[in-house]
Amino acid sequence: MENSFNYRTVAQLITHILGGHAYIKLEEVLNDFPYDHIQKKVDKLPYTFYDLFEHMRLAQKDILDYCCSENYKELSWPEDYWPKENGIISKEDYAAKIDQFYEDRSRFNKWLSHNSNKLFSPIQENQNHNLLREALLLIEHNSYHTGQLVILSRILKI
């Protein structure tokens, strides 16, 4: 019974991590947003489209490392979760970061699938953190910022 519950729960979590049910899939947002606007500043916003996406990528990578790495090193908030500088990023580097985001998301989903029987086991010896919590955190964080990317694209009339 418990394994069946965990399997169904993990399948639902992965479905929501991939998006497209309660919010648009990130792939659609990224595909529709032109490269030449990713670093365009919007009045009164402290970040660009690229800054938001890079923040998502860095935070997701941290969640993955936290769950999967025996040598996890805690990042410093906020400096390690946002791009370091506002320099121009090449189209190739941006594409590589998108690929890395998808790869890390896939790695997290595989980890989640292979460890479905450990949904409630502590992570990194923290009794308040478990795989279910981290999956929900990933869903919540990425959906929130995906919405911001959509709003930013509407403000820029893209």
Short mmCIF file of C-alpha atoms in Angstrom, two decimals:
data_model
loop_
_atom_site.label_atom_id
_atom_site.label_comp_id
_atom_site.label_asym_id
_atom_site.label_seq_id
_atom_site.Cartn_x
_atom_site.Cartn_y
_atom_site.Cartn_z
CA MET A 1 0.00 0.00 0.00
CA GLU A 2 2.70 2.51 0.99
CA ASN A 3 4.78 1.83 -2.15
CA SER A 4 1.69 2.31 -4.31
CA PHE A 5 0.94 5.57 -2.50
CA ASN A 6 4.51 6.77 -2.95
CA TYR A 7 4.56 5.83 -6.64
CA ARG A 8 1.35 7.77 -7.36
CA THR A 9 2.50 10.69 -5.24
CA VAL A 10 5.87 10.87 -6.99
CA ALA A 11 4.19 10.67 -10.42
CA GLN A 12 1.96 13.60 -9.47
CA LEU A 13 4.89 15.59 -8.10
CA ILE A 14 6.88 15.10 -11.30
CA THR A 15 3.87 16.15 -13.37
CA HIS A 16 3.72 19.40 -11.42
CA ILE A 17 7.49 19.94 -11.51
CA LEU A 18 7.26 19.79 -15.31
CA GLY A 19 4.43 22.36 -15.22
CA GLY A 20 1.52 22.95 -17.52
CA HIS A 21 -1.38 22.19 -15.20
CA ALA A 22 -1.89 25.15 -12.89
CA TYR A 23 0.62 27.30 -14.77
CA ILE A 24 2.26 27.52 -18.19
CA LYS A 25 5.24 25.31 -18.89
CA LEU A 26 8.55 27.11 -18.58
CA GLU A 27 9.53 25.76 -22.00
CA GLU A 28 6.73 27.78 -23.61
CA VAL A 29 7.79 30.96 -21.84
CA LEU A 30 11.46 30.53 -22.75
CA ASN A 31 10.69 29.57 -26.36
CA ASP A 32 8.46 32.62 -26.87
CA PHE A 33 10.86 35.13 -25.34
CA PRO A 34 13.39 36.55 -27.83
CA TYR A 35 17.05 36.38 -26.86
CA ASP A 36 17.63 40.06 -27.69
CA HIS A 37 15.23 41.06 -24.86
CA ILE A 38 16.44 38.77 -22.06
CA GLN A 39 18.55 41.51 -20.46
CA LYS A 40 16.23 44.41 -21.15
CA LYS A 41 15.60 46.51 -18.05
CA VAL A 42 12.07 47.42 -17.06
CA ASP A 43 11.47 50.59 -15.06
CA LYS A 44 11.31 49.96 -11.29
CA LEU A 45 12.11 46.23 -11.56
CA PRO A 46 15.40 45.11 -9.99
CA TYR A 47 15.82 42.20 -12.39
CA THR A 48 15.67 41.26 -16.05
CA PHE A 49 14.12 38.20 -17.67
CA TYR A 50 17.57 36.62 -17.67
CA ASP A 51 18.14 37.47 -13.98
CA LEU A 52 14.88 35.72 -13.02
CA PHE A 53 15.62 32.66 -15.11
CA GLU A 54 19.18 32.40 -13.78
CA HIS A 55 17.83 32.69 -10.23
CA MET A 56 15.48 29.79 -10.97
CA ARG A 57 18.35 27.74 -12.37
CA LEU A 58 20.64 28.43 -9.41
CA ALA A 59 17.94 27.70 -6.81
CA GLN A 60 16.89 24.49 -8.56
CA LYS A 61 20.53 23.36 -8.72
CA ASP A 62 20.87 24.05 -5.01
CA ILE A 63 17.77 21.97 -4.21
CA LEU A 64 19.12 19.14 -6.37
CA ASP A 65 22.53 19.28 -4.68
CA TYR A 66 20.93 19.46 -1.24
CA CYS A 67 18.94 16.30 -1.91
CA CYS A 68 21.55 14.29 -3.80
CA SER A 69 25.03 15.33 -2.76
CA GLU A 70 26.90 13.93 0.20
CA ASN A 71 29.24 16.94 -0.03
CA TYR A 72 26.55 19.62 -0.09
CA LYS A 73 27.73 23.14 0.67
CA GLU A 74 25.10 25.61 1.78
CA LEU A 75 24.85 28.68 -0.43
CA SER A 76 24.73 32.25 0.88
CA TRP A 77 21.49 34.14 0.47
CA PRO A 78 20.98 36.17 -1.65
CA GLU A 79 24.33 36.49 -3.43
CA ASP A 80 24.67 32.83 -4.47
CA TYR A 81 21.11 32.63 -5.80
CA TRP A 82 21.23 35.49 -8.30
CA PRO A 83 23.53 36.29 -11.25
CA LYS A 84 26.78 37.83 -10.11
CA GLU A 85 26.91 40.62 -12.65
CA ASN A 86 24.77 42.25 -15.24
CA GLY A 87 27.20 41.69 -18.11
CA ILE A 88 25.99 40.57 -21.50
CA ILE A 89 25.45 36.84 -21.82
CA SER A 90 26.03 35.30 -25.23
CA LYS A 91 23.26 33.42 -27.01
CA GLU A 92 25.30 30.22 -26.69
CA ASP A 93 25.85 30.66 -22.94
CA TYR A 94 22.17 31.41 -22.44
CA ALA A 95 21.20 28.28 -24.38
CA ALA A 96 23.64 26.26 -22.26
CA LYS A 97 22.04 27.58 -19.07
CA ILE A 98 18.59 26.61 -20.36
CA ASP A 99 19.90 23.13 -21.16
CA GLN A 100 21.43 22.92 -17.67
CA PHE A 101 18.11 23.89 -16.08
CA TYR A 102 16.32 21.10 -17.95
CA GLU A 103 19.07 18.60 -17.16
CA ASP A 104 19.00 19.44 -13.45
CA ARG A 105 15.20 19.21 -13.42
CA SER A 106 15.41 15.81 -15.07
CA ARG A 107 18.06 14.66 -12.58
CA PHE A 108 15.86 15.78 -9.70
CA ASN A 109 12.87 13.90 -11.14
CA LYS A 110 14.96 10.75 -11.57
CA TRP A 111 16.23 11.07 -8.01
CA LEU A 112 12.68 11.54 -6.80
CA SER A 113 11.51 8.46 -8.74
CA HIS A 114 14.33 6.25 -7.48
CA ASN A 115 13.85 7.38 -3.90
CA SER A 116 10.06 7.34 -3.71
CA ASN A 117 10.24 5.13 -0.65
CA LYS A 118 12.20 7.88 1.11
CA LEU A 119 9.71 10.73 0.66
CA PHE A 120 9.58 11.34 4.39
CA SER A 121 13.17 10.49 5.36
CA PRO A 122 15.28 13.38 6.66
CA ILE A 123 17.68 15.03 4.21
CA GLN A 124 21.13 16.17 5.29
CA GLU A 125 20.28 15.06 8.83
CA ASN A 126 17.62 17.78 9.09
CA GLN A 127 14.47 16.30 10.62
CA ASN A 128 12.35 19.12 9.13
CA HIS A 129 13.51 18.54 5.53
CA ASN A 130 12.55 15.56 3.40
CA LEU A 131 12.26 14.72 -0.27
CA LEU A 132 8.56 15.58 -0.37
CA ARG A 133 9.27 19.02 1.08
CA GLU A 134 12.04 19.66 -1.45
CA ALA A 135 9.83 18.58 -4.38
CA LEU A 136 7.07 20.91 -3.19
CA LEU A 137 9.61 23.70 -2.72
CA LEU A 138 10.83 23.20 -6.28
CA ILE A 139 7.27 23.28 -7.64
CA GLU A 140 6.37 26.38 -5.66
CA HIS A 141 9.57 28.27 -6.48
CA ASN A 142 9.59 27.52 -10.19
CA SER A 143 5.87 28.19 -10.65
CA TYR A 144 6.13 31.52 -8.83
CA HIS A 145 9.02 32.72 -10.98
CA THR A 146 7.52 31.31 -14.18
CA GLY A 147 4.56 33.58 -13.49
CA GLN A 148 6.93 36.52 -13.06
CA LEU A 149 8.54 35.70 -16.41
CA VAL A 150 5.11 35.72 -18.05
CA ILE A 151 4.28 39.08 -16.49
CA LEU A 152 7.64 40.49 -17.57
CA SER A 153 7.04 39.33 -21.14
CA ARG A 154 3.62 41.05 -21.10
CA ILE A 155 5.09 44.28 -19.74
CA LEU A 156 7.65 44.18 -22.56
CA LYS A 157 4.81 43.38 -25.00
CA ILE A 158 6.52 40.25 -26.28
#
